[in-house]
Coordinates of C-alpha atoms in Angstrom, one line a residue:
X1 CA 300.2 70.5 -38.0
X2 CA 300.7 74.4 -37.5
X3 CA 297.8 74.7 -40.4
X4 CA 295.0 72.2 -38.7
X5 CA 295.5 74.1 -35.0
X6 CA 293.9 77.6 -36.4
X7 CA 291.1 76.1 -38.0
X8 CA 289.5 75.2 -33.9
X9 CA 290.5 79.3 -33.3
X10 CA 288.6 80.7 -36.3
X11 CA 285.4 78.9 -35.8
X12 CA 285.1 79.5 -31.8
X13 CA 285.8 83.4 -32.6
X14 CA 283.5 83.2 -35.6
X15 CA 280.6 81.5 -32.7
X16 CA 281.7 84.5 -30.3
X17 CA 281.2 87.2 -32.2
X18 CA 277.7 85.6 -33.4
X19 CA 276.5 85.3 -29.9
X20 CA 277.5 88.7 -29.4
X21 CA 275.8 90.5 -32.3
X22 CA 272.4 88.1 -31.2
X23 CA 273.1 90.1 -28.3
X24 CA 274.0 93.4 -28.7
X25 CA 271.3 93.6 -31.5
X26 CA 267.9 93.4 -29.7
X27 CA 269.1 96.0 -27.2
X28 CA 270.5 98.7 -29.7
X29 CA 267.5 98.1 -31.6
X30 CA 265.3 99.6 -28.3
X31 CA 268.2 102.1 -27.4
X32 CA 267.6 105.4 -29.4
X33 CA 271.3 107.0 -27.6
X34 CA 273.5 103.5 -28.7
X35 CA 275.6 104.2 -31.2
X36 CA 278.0 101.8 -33.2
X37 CA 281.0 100.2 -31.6
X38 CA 279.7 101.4 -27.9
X39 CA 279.6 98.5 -25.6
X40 CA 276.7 96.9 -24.7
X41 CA 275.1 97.8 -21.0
X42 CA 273.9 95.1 -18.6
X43 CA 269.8 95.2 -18.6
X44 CA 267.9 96.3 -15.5
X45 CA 263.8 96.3 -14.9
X46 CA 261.5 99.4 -16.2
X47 CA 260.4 101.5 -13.3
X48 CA 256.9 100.6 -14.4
X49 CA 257.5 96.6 -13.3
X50 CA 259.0 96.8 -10.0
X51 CA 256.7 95.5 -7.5
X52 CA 254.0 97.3 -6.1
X53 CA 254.3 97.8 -2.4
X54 CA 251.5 96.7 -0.1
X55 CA 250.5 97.7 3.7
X56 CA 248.1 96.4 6.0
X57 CA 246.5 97.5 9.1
X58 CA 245.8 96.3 11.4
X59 CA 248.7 93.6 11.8
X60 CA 249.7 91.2 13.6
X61 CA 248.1 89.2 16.5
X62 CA 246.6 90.3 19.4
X63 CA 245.8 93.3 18.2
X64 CA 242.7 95.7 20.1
X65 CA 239.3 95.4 17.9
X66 CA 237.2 98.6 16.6
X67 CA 239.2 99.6 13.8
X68 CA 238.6 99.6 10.3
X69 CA 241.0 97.1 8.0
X70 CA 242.9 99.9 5.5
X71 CA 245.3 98.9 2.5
X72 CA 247.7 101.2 0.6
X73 CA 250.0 100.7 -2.0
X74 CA 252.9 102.5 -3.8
X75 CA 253.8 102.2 -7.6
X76 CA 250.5 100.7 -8.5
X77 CA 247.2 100.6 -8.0
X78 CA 244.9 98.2 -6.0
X79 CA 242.5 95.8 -8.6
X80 CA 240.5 93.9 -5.6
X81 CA 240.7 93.9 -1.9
X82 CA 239.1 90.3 0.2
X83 CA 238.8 90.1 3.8
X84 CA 237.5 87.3 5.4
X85 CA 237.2 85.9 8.7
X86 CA 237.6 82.6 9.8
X87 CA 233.9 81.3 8.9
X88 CA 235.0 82.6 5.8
X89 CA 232.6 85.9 6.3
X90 CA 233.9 88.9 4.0
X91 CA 234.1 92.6 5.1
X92 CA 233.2 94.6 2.6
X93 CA 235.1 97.6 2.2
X94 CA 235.9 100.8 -0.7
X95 CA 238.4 101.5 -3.2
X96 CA 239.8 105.2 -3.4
X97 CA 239.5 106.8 -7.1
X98 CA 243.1 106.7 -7.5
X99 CA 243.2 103.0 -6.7
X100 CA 246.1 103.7 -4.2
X101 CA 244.0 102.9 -0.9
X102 CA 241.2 101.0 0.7
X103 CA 239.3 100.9 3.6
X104 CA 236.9 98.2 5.2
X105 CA 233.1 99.3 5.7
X106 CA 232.7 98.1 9.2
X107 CA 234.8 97.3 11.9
X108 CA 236.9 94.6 13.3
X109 CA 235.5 92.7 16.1
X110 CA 237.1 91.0 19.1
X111 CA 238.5 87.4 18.9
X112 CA 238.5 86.6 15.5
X113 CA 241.3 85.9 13.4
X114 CA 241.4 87.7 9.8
X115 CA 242.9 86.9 5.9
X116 CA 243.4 89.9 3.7
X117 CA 244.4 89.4 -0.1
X118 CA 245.2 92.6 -2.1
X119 CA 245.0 92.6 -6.3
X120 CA 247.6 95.2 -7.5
X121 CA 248.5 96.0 -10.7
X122 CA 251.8 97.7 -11.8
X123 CA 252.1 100.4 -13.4
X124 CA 253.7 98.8 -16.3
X125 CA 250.5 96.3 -16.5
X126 CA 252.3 93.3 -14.1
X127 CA 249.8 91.6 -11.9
X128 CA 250.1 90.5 -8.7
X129 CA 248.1 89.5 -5.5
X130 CA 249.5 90.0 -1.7
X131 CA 248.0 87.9 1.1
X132 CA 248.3 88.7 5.2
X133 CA 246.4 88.4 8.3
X134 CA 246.2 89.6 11.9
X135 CA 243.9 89.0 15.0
X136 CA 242.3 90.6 17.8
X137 CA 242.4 90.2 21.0
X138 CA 239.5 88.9 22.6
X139 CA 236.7 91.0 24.8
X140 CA 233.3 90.8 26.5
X141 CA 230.4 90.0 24.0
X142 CA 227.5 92.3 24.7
X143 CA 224.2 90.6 23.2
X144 CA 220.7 91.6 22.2
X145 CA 217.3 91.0 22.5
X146 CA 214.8 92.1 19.9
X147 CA 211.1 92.8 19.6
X148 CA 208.8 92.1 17.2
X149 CA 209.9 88.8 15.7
X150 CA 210.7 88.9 11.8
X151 CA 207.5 88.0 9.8
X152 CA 204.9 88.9 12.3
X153 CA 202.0 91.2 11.9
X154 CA 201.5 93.2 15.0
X155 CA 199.4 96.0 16.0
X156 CA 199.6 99.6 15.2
X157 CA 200.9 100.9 18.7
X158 CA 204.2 97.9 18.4
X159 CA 207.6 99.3 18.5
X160 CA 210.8 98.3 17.8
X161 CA 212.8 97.2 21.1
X162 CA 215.9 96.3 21.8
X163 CA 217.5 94.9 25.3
X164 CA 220.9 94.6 25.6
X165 CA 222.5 92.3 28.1
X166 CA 225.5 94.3 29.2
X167 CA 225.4 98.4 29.3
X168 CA 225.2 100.6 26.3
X169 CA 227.4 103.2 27.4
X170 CA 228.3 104.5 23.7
X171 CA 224.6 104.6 22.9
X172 CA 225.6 107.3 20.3
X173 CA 227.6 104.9 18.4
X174 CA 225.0 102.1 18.7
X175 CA 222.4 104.4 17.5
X176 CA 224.1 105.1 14.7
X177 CA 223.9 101.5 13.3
X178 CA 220.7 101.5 13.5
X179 CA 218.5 101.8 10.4
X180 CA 214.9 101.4 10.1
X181 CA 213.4 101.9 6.9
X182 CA 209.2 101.4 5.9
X183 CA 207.0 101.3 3.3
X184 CA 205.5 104.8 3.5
X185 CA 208.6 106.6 5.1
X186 CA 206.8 106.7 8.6
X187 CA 208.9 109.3 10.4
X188 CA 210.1 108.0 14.0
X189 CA 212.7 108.2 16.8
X190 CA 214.9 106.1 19.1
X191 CA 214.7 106.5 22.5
X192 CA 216.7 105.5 25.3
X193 CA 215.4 104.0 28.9
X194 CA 215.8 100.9 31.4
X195 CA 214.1 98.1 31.5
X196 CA 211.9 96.6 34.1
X197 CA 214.5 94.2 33.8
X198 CA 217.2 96.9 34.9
X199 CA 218.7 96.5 31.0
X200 CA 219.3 98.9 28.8
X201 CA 216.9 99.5 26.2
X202 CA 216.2 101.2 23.2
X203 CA 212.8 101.9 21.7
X204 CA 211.7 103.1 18.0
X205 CA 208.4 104.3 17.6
X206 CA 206.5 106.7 15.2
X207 CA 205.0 110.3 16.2
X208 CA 201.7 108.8 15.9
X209 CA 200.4 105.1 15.5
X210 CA 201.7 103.3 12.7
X211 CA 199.5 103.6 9.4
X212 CA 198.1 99.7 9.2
X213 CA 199.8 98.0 6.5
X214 CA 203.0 99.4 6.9
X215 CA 205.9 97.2 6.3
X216 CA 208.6 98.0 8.3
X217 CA 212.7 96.7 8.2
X218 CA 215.5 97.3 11.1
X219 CA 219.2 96.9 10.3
X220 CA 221.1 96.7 13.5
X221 CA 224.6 97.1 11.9
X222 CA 226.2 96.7 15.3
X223 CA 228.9 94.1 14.8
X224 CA 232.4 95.5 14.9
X225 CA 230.5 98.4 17.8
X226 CA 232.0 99.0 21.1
X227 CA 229.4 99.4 23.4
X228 CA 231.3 101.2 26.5
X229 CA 233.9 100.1 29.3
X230 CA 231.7 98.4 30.8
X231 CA 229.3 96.5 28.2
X232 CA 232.0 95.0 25.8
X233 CA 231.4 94.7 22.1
X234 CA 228.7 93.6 19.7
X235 CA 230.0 90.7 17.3
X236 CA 227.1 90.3 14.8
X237 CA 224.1 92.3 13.1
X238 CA 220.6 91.8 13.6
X239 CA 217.7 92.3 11.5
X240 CA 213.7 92.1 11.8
X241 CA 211.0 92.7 9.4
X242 CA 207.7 93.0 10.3
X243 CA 204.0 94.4 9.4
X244 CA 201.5 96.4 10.5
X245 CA 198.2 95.0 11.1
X246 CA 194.4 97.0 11.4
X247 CA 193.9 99.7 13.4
X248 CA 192.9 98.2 16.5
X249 CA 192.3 100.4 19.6
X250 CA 190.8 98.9 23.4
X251 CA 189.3 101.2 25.7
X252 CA 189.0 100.4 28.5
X253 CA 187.0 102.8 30.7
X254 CA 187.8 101.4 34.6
X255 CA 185.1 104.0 35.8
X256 CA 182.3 102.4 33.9
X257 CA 184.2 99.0 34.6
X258 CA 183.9 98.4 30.6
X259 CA 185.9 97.5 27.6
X260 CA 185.2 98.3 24.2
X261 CA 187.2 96.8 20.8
X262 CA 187.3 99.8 18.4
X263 CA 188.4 98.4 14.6
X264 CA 188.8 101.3 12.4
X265 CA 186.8 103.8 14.2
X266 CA 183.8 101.2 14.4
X267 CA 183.1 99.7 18.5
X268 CA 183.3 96.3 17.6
X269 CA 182.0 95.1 21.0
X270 CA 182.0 96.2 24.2
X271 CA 182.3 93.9 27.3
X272 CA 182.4 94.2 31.2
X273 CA 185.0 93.9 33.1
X274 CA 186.6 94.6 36.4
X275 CA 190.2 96.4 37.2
X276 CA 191.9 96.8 40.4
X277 CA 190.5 97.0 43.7
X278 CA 190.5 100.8 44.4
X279 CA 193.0 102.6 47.3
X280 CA 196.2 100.9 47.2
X281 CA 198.9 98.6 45.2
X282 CA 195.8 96.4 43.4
X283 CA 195.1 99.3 41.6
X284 CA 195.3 99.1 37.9
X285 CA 197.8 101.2 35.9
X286 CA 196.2 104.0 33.6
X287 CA 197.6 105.5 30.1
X288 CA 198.7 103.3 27.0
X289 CA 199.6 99.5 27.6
X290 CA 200.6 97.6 24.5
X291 CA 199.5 94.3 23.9
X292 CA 202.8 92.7 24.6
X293 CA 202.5 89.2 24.2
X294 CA 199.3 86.6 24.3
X295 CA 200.2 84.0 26.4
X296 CA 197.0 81.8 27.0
X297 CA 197.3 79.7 30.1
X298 CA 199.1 80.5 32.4
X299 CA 199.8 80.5 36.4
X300 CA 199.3 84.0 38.7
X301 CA 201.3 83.5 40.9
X302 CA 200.6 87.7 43.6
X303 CA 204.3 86.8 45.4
X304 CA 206.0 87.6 42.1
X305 CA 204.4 90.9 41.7
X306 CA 204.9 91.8 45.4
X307 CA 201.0 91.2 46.7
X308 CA 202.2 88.4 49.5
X309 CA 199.5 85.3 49.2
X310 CA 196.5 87.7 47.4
X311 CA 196.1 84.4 44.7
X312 CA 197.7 81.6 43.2
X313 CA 195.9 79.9 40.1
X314 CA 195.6 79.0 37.0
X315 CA 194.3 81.5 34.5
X316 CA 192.6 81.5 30.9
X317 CA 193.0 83.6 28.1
X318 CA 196.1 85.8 29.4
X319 CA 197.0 88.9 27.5
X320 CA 200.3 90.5 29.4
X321 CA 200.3 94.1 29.2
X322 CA 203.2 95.0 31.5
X323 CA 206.2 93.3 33.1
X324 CA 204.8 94.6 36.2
X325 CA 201.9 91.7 36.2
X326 CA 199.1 93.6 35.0
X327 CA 197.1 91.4 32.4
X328 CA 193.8 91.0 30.7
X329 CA 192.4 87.9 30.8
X330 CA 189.4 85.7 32.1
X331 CA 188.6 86.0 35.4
X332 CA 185.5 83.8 36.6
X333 CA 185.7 83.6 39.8
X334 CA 184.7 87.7 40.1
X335 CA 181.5 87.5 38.3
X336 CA 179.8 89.1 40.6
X337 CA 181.9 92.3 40.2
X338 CA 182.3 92.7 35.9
X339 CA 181.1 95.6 34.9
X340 CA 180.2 97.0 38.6
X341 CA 182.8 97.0 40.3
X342 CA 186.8 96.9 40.6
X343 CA 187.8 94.2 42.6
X344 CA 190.8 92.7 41.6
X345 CA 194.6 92.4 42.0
X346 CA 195.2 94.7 39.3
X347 CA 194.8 93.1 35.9
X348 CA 191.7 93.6 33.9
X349 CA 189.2 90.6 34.5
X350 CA 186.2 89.3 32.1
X351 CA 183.8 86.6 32.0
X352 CA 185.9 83.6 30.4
X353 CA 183.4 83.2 27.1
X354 CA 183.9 87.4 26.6
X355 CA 187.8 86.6 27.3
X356 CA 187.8 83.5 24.7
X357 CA 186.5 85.7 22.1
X358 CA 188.5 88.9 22.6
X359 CA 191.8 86.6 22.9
X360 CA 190.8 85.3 18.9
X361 CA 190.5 89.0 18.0
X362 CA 193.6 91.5 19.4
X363 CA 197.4 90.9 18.3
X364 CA 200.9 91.7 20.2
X365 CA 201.2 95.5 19.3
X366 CA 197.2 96.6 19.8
X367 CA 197.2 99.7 22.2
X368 CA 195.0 99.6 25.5
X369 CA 194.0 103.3 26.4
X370 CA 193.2 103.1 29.9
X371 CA 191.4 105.7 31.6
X372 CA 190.6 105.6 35.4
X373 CA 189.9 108.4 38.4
X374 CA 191.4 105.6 41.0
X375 CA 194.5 103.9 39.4
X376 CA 198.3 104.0 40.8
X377 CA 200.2 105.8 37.9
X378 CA 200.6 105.8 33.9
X379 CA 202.6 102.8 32.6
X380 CA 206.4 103.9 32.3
X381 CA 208.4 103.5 28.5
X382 CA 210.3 100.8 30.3
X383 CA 207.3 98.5 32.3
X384 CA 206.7 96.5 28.9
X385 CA 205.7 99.2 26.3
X386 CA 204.7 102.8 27.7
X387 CA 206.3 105.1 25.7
X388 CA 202.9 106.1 24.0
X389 CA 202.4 108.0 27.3
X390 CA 205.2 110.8 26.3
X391 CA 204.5 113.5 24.0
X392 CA 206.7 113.3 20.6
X393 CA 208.7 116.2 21.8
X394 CA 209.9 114.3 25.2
X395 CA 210.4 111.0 23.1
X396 CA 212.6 112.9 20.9
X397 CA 214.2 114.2 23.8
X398 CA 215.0 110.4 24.9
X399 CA 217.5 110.2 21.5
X400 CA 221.1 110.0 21.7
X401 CA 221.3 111.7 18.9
X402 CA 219.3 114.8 19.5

């Protein structure tokens, strides 16, 4: 009996000391200061796999729009930064050279709701991705209105225009994010006015008329832009591209009561007309007018322009050339007075088969150069498109940026 009972002892201390050395080994096999017979130390994590440490900002809910997203880390480096919105929209963003920071391109804008995930990698090679959010408080949306349409070919006197529906009172910031680029690198300037429509407005246009066959791209980058105290914040870019048609000039010559197409530098046709009746508000505005939009048949109705009951009809073959009411179009019923006389309300009359034709031949952008001893004023920048009657240095002038 006393010889069986220390056989069970040897073999558990034989198994002990076994798991021991299986332990002990490994470690003193790594360990350059172990030496025999010390006892063996508990194992904690390399400095180099400790997690990397990751901040957002902003953070949290509610928080005010305009600011970029950043994210930093410590004891690693960032591999890939994603934020995304909640129509799943990224905003793309940079990486510092160390890899220890990162910062979104544009801003964050009001209302929405945002998912960052951050990529680290340790500095002993352990990957790992973070994810957070936040979202802004909401604010007023300010919108826009653009001009010309993407994929139209307009004339060479056509600038860009944009209308906003609420103030612009940061118009240095909103310039900013503005980028027009062309084909030839046309050089041009912004400029700043109000609308007939008593809206802010922004113009582009080149020193001189655009070279036909230009192709011409704006970028509005303006989402993520504050647009002033009083015009809230813009929550999405816009972007046009358009061409640039032949160089088509009308003269109109109100003291000769004639109009004359010139197509690169050649009179295509000249036709007679009648502008407004001389020596008070019928007159006809003088200066540049822009073709600003075709609009074919439509009704005159002198109450919306201020004339009381002077005419209400139908009319053929419109051409507007200011929001103020003054048009070309056909104008039968003053035959008697084309190319004699200026009798009308102010628009520029014609015999409907001259007004069918010219319609068919001018496009939205085509300058109308309008020259008259008897007339009530030049057109302004802001009564349709008037700011071919300021010299290059008072456009310039009109730039926030200047």
């Amino acid at each position: 009996m006393p010889r069986s009972s220390r056989i069970p002892v040897l073999v558990h201390a034989r198994v002990r000391a076994a798991v021991v050395a299986a332990l002990v080994t490994p470690l003193a096999a790594c360990s350059t200061s172990a030496s025999p017979g010390a006892p063996a130390a508990e194992a904690s994590p390399s400095p180099d796999d400790r997690p990397v440490t990751v901040s957002v900002t902003p953070t949290g809910k509610q928080t005010p729009a305009g600011e970029p997203v950043r994210v930093t880390v410590s004891g690693g480096r960032l591999t890939s930064v994603t934020v995304t919105d909640t129509e799943g929209r990224r905003l793309a963003g940079k990486a510092a050279a160390d890899g220890r920071s990162w910062v979104s391109d544009r801003k964050a804008v009001p209302g929405e709701a945002y998912e960052v995930t951050a990529a680290t990698r340790s500095a002993g090679g352990t990957a790992r991705s973070v994810r957070s959010g936040f979202t802004t408080a909401a604010a007023e949306v300010n919108k826009v209105d653009w001009r010309p349409g993407t994929g139209t070919t307009v004339g060479v006197a056509q600038p860009i225009s944009l209308v906003f529906d609420h103030p612009a009172e940061n118009r240095a910031e909103v310039e900013k994010q503005l980028k027009v680029t062309t084909s030839n690198d046309t050089e041009g300037s912004w400029g700043w006015m109000r609308d007939w429509s008593g809206r802010d407005r922004v113009d582009w246009r080149p020193e001189t008329y655009w070279k036909p066959g230009t192709e011409v791209t704006l970028k509005a980058e303006l989402n993520g832009t504050d647009s002033g105290a009083d015009g809230g914040w813009f929550v999405r870019d816009y972007t046009t591209a358009f061409t640039i048609g032949d160089r088509q000039i009308v003269e109109v010559d109100l003291d000769r009561h004639r109009l004359s197409l010139v197509r690169d530098g050649r009179t295509v046709r000249r036709i007679p007309v009648s502008g407004g009746t001389p020596g008070g508000d019928k007159r006809s505005w003088r200066g540049t007018a822009v073709l600003m939009a075709k609009e074919g048949t439509i009704n005159m109705n002198s109450e919306t322009v201020g004339l009381a009951d002077a005419y209400d009809k139908m009319v053929d073959h419109s051409m507007r050339l200011t929001w103020s009411g003054m048009y070309a179009h056909a104008a039968p019923w003053n035959a008697r007075h084309l190319g004699r006389a200026n009798r009308s309300s102010g628009c520029i009359g014609m015999s409907d088969a001259d007004a069918a034709w010219f319609y068919g031949q001018v496009r939205p952008g085509d300058p109308f150069e309008i020259t008259g001893k008897d007339t009530k004023g030049v057109v302004a920048p802001g009564n349709g498109f008037g700011a071919w009657n300021l010299s290059w240095t008072e456009w310039q002038g009109m730039s926030a940026l200047r």
